[in-house]
PDB file of C-alpha atoms and ligand atoms in Angstrom:
ATOM      1  CA  UNK D   1      99.554 116.395 119.096  1.00  0.00           C
ATOM      2  CA  UNK D   2     101.404 116.674 115.748  1.00  0.00           C
ATOM      3  CA  UNK D   3      99.905 118.628 112.988  1.00  0.00           C
ATOM      4  CA  UNK D   4      99.895 115.666 110.774  1.00  0.00           C
ATOM      5  CA  UNK D   5      97.479 113.944 113.122  1.00  0.00           C
ATOM      6  CA  UNK D   6      94.501 114.597 110.936  1.00  0.00           C
ATOM      7  CA  UNK D   7      92.314 111.610 112.086  1.00  0.00           C
ATOM      8  CA  UNK D   8      92.611 108.973 114.670  1.00  0.00           C
ATOM      9  CA  UNK D   9      91.544 105.652 113.408  1.00  0.00           C
ATOM     10  CA  UNK D  10      90.780 102.998 115.899  1.00  0.00           C
ATOM     11  CA  UNK D  11      91.316  99.394 114.954  1.00  0.00           C
ATOM     12  CA  UNK D  12      90.878  96.018 116.555  1.00  0.00           C
ATOM     13  CA  UNK D  13      88.757  92.903 116.963  1.00  0.00           C
ATOM     14  CA  UNK D  14      84.880  93.001 117.308  1.00  0.00           C
ATOM     15  CA  UNK D  15      84.142  94.133 120.859  1.00  0.00           C
ATOM     16  CA  UNK D  16      87.496  95.777 121.735  1.00  0.00           C
ATOM     17  CA  UNK D  17      85.730  98.902 122.350  1.00  0.00           C
ATOM     18  CA  UNK D  18      86.255 100.924 119.191  1.00  0.00           C
ATOM     19  CA  UNK D  19      83.020 102.708 119.227  1.00  0.00           C
ATOM     20  CA  UNK D  20      82.537 103.367 122.981  1.00  0.00           C
ATOM     21  CA  UNK D  21      86.138 104.523 123.429  1.00  0.00           C
ATOM     22  CA  UNK D  22      86.049 106.438 120.194  1.00  0.00           C
ATOM     23  CA  UNK D  23      83.084 108.524 121.326  1.00  0.00           C
ATOM     24  CA  UNK D  24      84.690 109.382 124.630  1.00  0.00           C
ATOM     25  CA  UNK D  25      88.064 110.065 123.053  1.00  0.00           C
ATOM     26  CA  UNK D  26      86.537 112.359 120.564  1.00  0.00           C
ATOM     27  CA  UNK D  27      84.791 114.412 123.114  1.00  0.00           C
ATOM     28  CA  UNK D  28      88.188 114.816 125.095  1.00  0.00           C
ATOM     29  CA  UNK D  29      90.195 115.992 122.201  1.00  0.00           C
ATOM     30  CA  UNK D  30      87.436 118.057 120.272  1.00  0.00           C
ATOM     31  CA  UNK D  31      87.375 115.807 117.279  1.00  0.00           C
ATOM     32  CA  UNK D  32      84.184 114.649 115.561  1.00  0.00           C
ATOM     33  CA  UNK D  33      83.340 110.957 115.765  1.00  0.00           C
ATOM     34  CA  UNK D  34      82.275 108.593 113.022  1.00  0.00           C
ATOM     35  CA  UNK D  35      81.710 104.719 112.994  1.00  0.00           C
ATOM     36  CA  UNK D  36      82.225 102.841 109.720  1.00  0.00           C
ATOM     37  CA  UNK D  37      79.669 100.167 110.703  1.00  0.00           C
ATOM     38  CA  UNK D  38      76.977 102.670 111.391  1.00  0.00           C
ATOM     39  CA  UNK D  39      77.588 104.695 108.283  1.00  0.00           C
ATOM     40  CA  UNK D  40      77.264 101.409 106.221  1.00  0.00           C
ATOM     41  CA  UNK D  41      74.143 100.511 108.047  1.00  0.00           C
ATOM     42  CA  UNK D  42      72.614 103.884 107.375  1.00  0.00           C
ATOM     43  CA  UNK D  43      73.688 104.009 103.775  1.00  0.00           C
ATOM     44  CA  UNK D  44      72.343 100.597 102.970  1.00  0.00           C
ATOM     45  CA  UNK D  45      69.310 100.867 105.298  1.00  0.00           C
ATOM     46  CA  UNK D  46      70.081  97.363 106.480  1.00  0.00           C
ATOM     47  CA  UNK D  47      71.611  95.689 109.318  1.00  0.00           C
ATOM     48  CA  UNK D  48      75.247  94.246 108.984  1.00  0.00           C
ATOM     49  CA  UNK D  49      73.720  90.729 109.365  1.00  0.00           C
ATOM     50  CA  UNK D  50      71.301  91.416 106.656  1.00  0.00           C
ATOM     51  CA  UNK D  51      73.969  92.838 104.300  1.00  0.00           C
ATOM     52  CA  UNK D  52      76.096  89.655 104.861  1.00  0.00           C
ATOM     53  CA  UNK D  53      73.187  87.459 104.416  1.00  0.00           C
ATOM     54  CA  UNK D  54      71.683  88.957 101.273  1.00  0.00           C
ATOM     55  CA  UNK D  55      74.564  90.491  99.580  1.00  0.00           C
ATOM     56  CA  UNK D  56      77.560  88.587 100.952  1.00  0.00           C
ATOM     57  CA  UNK D  57      80.825  89.593 102.727  1.00  0.00           C
ATOM     58  CA  UNK D  58      82.541  90.608  99.505  1.00  0.00           C
ATOM     59  CA  UNK D  59      79.882  93.279  98.965  1.00  0.00           C
ATOM     60  CA  UNK D  60      80.322  94.482 102.571  1.00  0.00           C
ATOM     61  CA  UNK D  61      84.082  94.644 102.178  1.00  0.00           C
ATOM     62  CA  UNK D  62      83.587  96.840  99.032  1.00  0.00           C
ATOM     63  CA  UNK D  63      81.342  99.178 101.293  1.00  0.00           C
ATOM     64  CA  UNK D  64      84.175  99.406 103.660  1.00  0.00           C
ATOM     65  CA  UNK D  65      86.468 100.450 100.830  1.00  0.00           C
ATOM     66  CA  UNK D  66      84.051 103.075  99.723  1.00  0.00           C
ATOM     67  CA  UNK D  67      84.135 104.290 103.299  1.00  0.00           C
ATOM     68  CA  UNK D  68      87.869 104.733 103.267  1.00  0.00           C
ATOM     69  CA  UNK D  69      87.715 106.776  99.997  1.00  0.00           C
ATOM     70  CA  UNK D  70      85.392 109.153 101.673  1.00  0.00           C
ATOM     71  CA  UNK D  71      87.158 109.078 105.037  1.00  0.00           C
ATOM     72  CA  UNK D  72      90.394 110.108 103.470  1.00  0.00           C
ATOM     73  CA  UNK D  73      88.920 113.695 103.108  1.00  0.00           C
ATOM     74  CA  UNK D  74      88.072 113.928 106.787  1.00  0.00           C
ATOM     75  CA  UNK D  75      90.006 115.937 109.246  1.00  0.00           C
ATOM     76  CA  UNK D  76      90.045 115.728 112.914  1.00  0.00           C
ATOM     77  CA  UNK D  77      87.748 112.890 113.275  1.00  0.00           C
ATOM     78  CA  UNK D  78      88.000 109.853 115.567  1.00  0.00           C
ATOM     79  CA  UNK D  79      87.020 106.965 113.204  1.00  0.00           C
ATOM     80  CA  UNK D  80      85.881 103.613 114.567  1.00  0.00           C
ATOM     81  CA  UNK D  81      86.530 100.959 112.015  1.00  0.00           C
ATOM     82  CA  UNK D  82      84.841  97.468 111.655  1.00  0.00           C
ATOM     83  CA  UNK D  83      86.943  94.628 112.973  1.00  0.00           C
ATOM     84  CA  UNK D  84      87.730  93.331 109.477  1.00  0.00           C
ATOM     85  CA  UNK D  85      88.709  96.590 107.919  1.00  0.00           C
ATOM     86  CA  UNK D  86      92.554  96.397 108.476  1.00  0.00           C
ATOM     87  CA  UNK D  87      92.401  92.791 107.236  1.00  0.00           C
ATOM     88  CA  UNK D  88      90.771  93.686 103.881  1.00  0.00           C
ATOM     89  CA  UNK D  89      91.814  97.257 103.186  1.00  0.00           C
ATOM     90  CA  UNK D  90      94.420  99.889 103.781  1.00  0.00           C
ATOM     91  CA  UNK D  91      93.245 101.700 106.893  1.00  0.00           C
ATOM     92  CA  UNK D  92      96.473 103.686 107.181  1.00  0.00           C
ATOM     93  CA  UNK D  93      95.097 106.176 104.401  1.00  0.00           C
ATOM     94  CA  UNK D  94      92.717 107.567 106.769  1.00  0.00           C
ATOM     95  CA  UNK D  95      94.959 108.744 109.559  1.00  0.00           C
ATOM     96  CA  UNK D  96      96.826 107.737 112.588  1.00  0.00           C
ATOM     97  CA  UNK D  97      95.873 104.227 113.736  1.00  0.00           C
ATOM     98  CA  UNK D  98      95.460 102.952 117.303  1.00  0.00           C
ATOM     99  CA  UNK D  99      95.142  99.372 117.903  1.00  0.00           C
ATOM    100  CA  UNK D 100      92.961  98.610 120.917  1.00  0.00           C
ATOM    101  CA  UNK D 101      94.538  95.380 122.151  1.00  0.00           C
ATOM    102  CA  UNK D 102      92.025  93.630 124.258  1.00  0.00           C
ATOM    103  CA  UNK D 103      92.240  89.854 125.022  1.00  0.00           C
ATOM    104  CA  UNK D 104      89.857  87.431 123.630  1.00  0.00           C
ATOM    105  CA  UNK D 105      88.559  86.780 127.104  1.00  0.00           C
ATOM    106  CA  UNK D 106      87.761  90.583 127.642  1.00  0.00           C
ATOM    107  CA  UNK D 107      86.026  90.689 124.341  1.00  0.00           C
ATOM    108  CA  UNK D 108      83.871  87.701 124.922  1.00  0.00           C
ATOM    109  CA  UNK D 109      82.921  88.982 128.307  1.00  0.00           C
ATOM    110  CA  UNK D 110      82.254  92.553 126.958  1.00  0.00           C
ATOM    111  CA  UNK D 111      80.211  91.580 123.878  1.00  0.00           C
ATOM    112  CA  UNK D 112      76.888  91.087 125.404  1.00  0.00           C
ATOM    113  CA  UNK D 113      75.122  91.292 122.142  1.00  0.00           C
ATOM    114  CA  UNK D 114      76.637  89.324 119.342  1.00  0.00           C
ATOM    115  CA  UNK D 115      73.458  89.832 117.332  1.00  0.00           C
ATOM    116  CA  UNK D 116      74.548  91.997 114.616  1.00  0.00           C
ATOM    117  CA  UNK D 117      78.076  90.439 114.399  1.00  0.00           C
ATOM    118  CA  UNK D 118      77.875  87.684 111.680  1.00  0.00           C
ATOM    119  CA  UNK D 119      81.574  86.872 112.097  1.00  0.00           C
ATOM    120  CA  UNK D 120      81.540  86.390 116.033  1.00  0.00           C
ATOM    121  CA  UNK D 121      80.797  82.770 115.388  1.00  0.00           C
ATOM    122  CA  UNK D 122      82.220  79.420 116.326  1.00  0.00           C
ATOM    123  CA  UNK D 123      85.455  80.549 114.320  1.00  0.00           C
ATOM    124  CA  UNK D 124      85.818  83.728 116.393  1.00  0.00           C
ATOM    125  CA  UNK D 125      88.649  82.679 118.628  1.00  0.00           C
ATOM    126  CA  UNK D 126      90.618  81.366 115.564  1.00  0.00           C
ATOM    127  CA  UNK D 127      89.923  84.537 113.670  1.00  0.00           C
ATOM    128  CA  UNK D 128      91.027  86.513 116.723  1.00  0.00           C
ATOM    129  CA  UNK D 129      94.450  84.777 116.695  1.00  0.00           C
ATOM    130  CA  UNK D 130      94.953  85.030 112.893  1.00  0.00           C
ATOM    131  CA  UNK D 131      94.009  88.702 112.869  1.00  0.00           C
ATOM    132  CA  UNK D 132      95.972  89.831 115.912  1.00  0.00           C
ATOM    133  CA  UNK D 133      99.410  90.168 114.095  1.00  0.00           C
ATOM    134  CA  UNK D 134      97.700  92.067 111.202  1.00  0.00           C
ATOM    135  CA  UNK D 135      96.235  94.638 113.618  1.00  0.00           C
ATOM    136  CA  UNK D 136      99.825  94.977 115.198  1.00  0.00           C
ATOM    137  CA  UNK D 137     101.285  95.452 111.804  1.00  0.00           C
ATOM    138  CA  UNK D 138      98.800  98.320 111.021  1.00  0.00           C
ATOM    139  CA  UNK D 139      99.114 100.145 114.202  1.00  0.00           C
ATOM    140  CA  UNK D 140     100.965 103.373 114.750  1.00  0.00           C
ATOM    141  CA  UNK D 141     100.261 102.929 118.421  1.00  0.00           C
ATOM    142  CA  UNK D 142      99.354  99.881 120.434  1.00  0.00           C
ATOM    143  CA  UNK D 143      97.062 100.390 123.636  1.00  0.00           C
ATOM    144  CA  UNK D 144      96.397  97.628 126.017  1.00  0.00           C
ATOM    145  CA  UNK D 145      92.508  97.579 126.285  1.00  0.00           C
ATOM    146  CA  UNK D 146      91.381  95.218 128.941  1.00  0.00           C
ATOM    147  CA  UNK D 147      90.615  98.028 131.496  1.00  0.00           C
ATOM    148  CA  UNK D 148      87.699 100.537 131.866  1.00  0.00           C
ATOM    149  CA  UNK D 149      86.919 103.020 128.988  1.00  0.00           C
ATOM    150  CA  UNK D 150      88.018 105.807 131.270  1.00  0.00           C
ATOM    151  CA  UNK D 151      91.552 104.183 131.849  1.00  0.00           C
ATOM    152  CA  UNK D 152      91.949 103.343 128.106  1.00  0.00           C
ATOM    153  CA  UNK D 153      91.141 106.872 127.036  1.00  0.00           C
ATOM    154  CA  UNK D 154      93.471 108.345 129.654  1.00  0.00           C
ATOM    155  CA  UNK D 155      96.259 106.097 128.350  1.00  0.00           C
ATOM    156  CA  UNK D 156      95.649 107.138 124.758  1.00  0.00           C
ATOM    157  CA  UNK D 157      95.686 110.833 125.783  1.00  0.00           C
ATOM    158  CA  UNK D 158      98.898 110.327 127.704  1.00  0.00           C
ATOM    159  CA  UNK D 159     100.525 108.541 124.642  1.00  0.00           C
ATOM    160  CA  UNK D 160      99.391 110.909 121.780  1.00  0.00           C
ATOM    161  CA  UNK D 161     100.684 113.806 123.652  1.00  0.00           C
ATOM    162  CA  UNK D 162     104.228 112.505 123.420  1.00  0.00           C
ATOM    163  CA  UNK D 163     104.237 111.302 119.863  1.00  0.00           C
TER     164      UNK D 163
HETATM  165  C1  S3P I 201      83.544  92.531 111.336  1.00  0.00           C
HETATM  166  C2  S3P I 201      83.273  93.349 112.494  1.00  0.00           C
HETATM  167  C3  S3P I 201      82.123  94.193 112.602  1.00  0.00           C
HETATM  168  C4  S3P I 201      81.379  94.426 111.333  1.00  0.00           C
HETATM  169  C5  S3P I 201      81.263  93.206 110.470  1.00  0.00           C
HETATM  170  C6  S3P I 201      82.628  92.537 110.184  1.00  0.00           C
HETATM  171  C7  S3P I 201      84.861  91.804 111.217  1.00  0.00           C
HETATM  172  O1  S3P I 201      82.434  95.417 113.322  1.00  0.00           O
HETATM  173  O2  S3P I 201      82.186  95.382 110.532  1.00  0.00           O
HETATM  174  O3  S3P I 201      80.361  92.377 111.299  1.00  0.00           O
HETATM  175  O4  S3P I 201      85.032  91.323 110.193  1.00  0.00           O
HETATM  176  O5  S3P I 201      85.497  91.607 112.396  1.00  0.00           O
HETATM  177  P1  S3P I 201      82.874  95.493 114.815  1.00  0.00           P
HETATM  178  O6  S3P I 201      84.295  95.384 114.954  1.00  0.00           O
HETATM  179  O7  S3P I 201      82.440  96.986 115.297  1.00  0.00           O
HETATM  180  O8  S3P I 201      82.048  94.567 115.553  1.00  0.00           O
END
């Protein structure tokens, strides 16, 4: 792995596996793991849905920006981002970004609980299509993410060794 690889930042649409893959990947490479949504939930002591409902999306996006400001000081972390982070903020400041490129069909199938995902609504498919090119543009590495967690992590490990 290159010395400059301070953090690995996982990006992609809701349900593409950022948190579950991030945890396994971090363990494999001896990095710590942090999840932006979880940090926000804990700091606000409120679910994401409640933040959206009571304070609005703009407020949530500001919390994501604050998360990035702090995350810039992290070293050797795998960072799972919220699905909207690359759309509204500059995630590249945090480290080497990996786009987990799962199809909408995979995501829809995987996302059993859509409860705390206010933006996985009737517009989700359209949102997925609009965002896809933005994830691509913000990725240092693109990983197909329709397989099992184990296979996806193996592929990432294979790729980051040769960069
Ligand atoms: C969002 C994705 C969610 C969460 C919030 C907004 C989005 O995170 O940050 O509901 O805009 O796509 P996950 O990608 O972890 O579901």
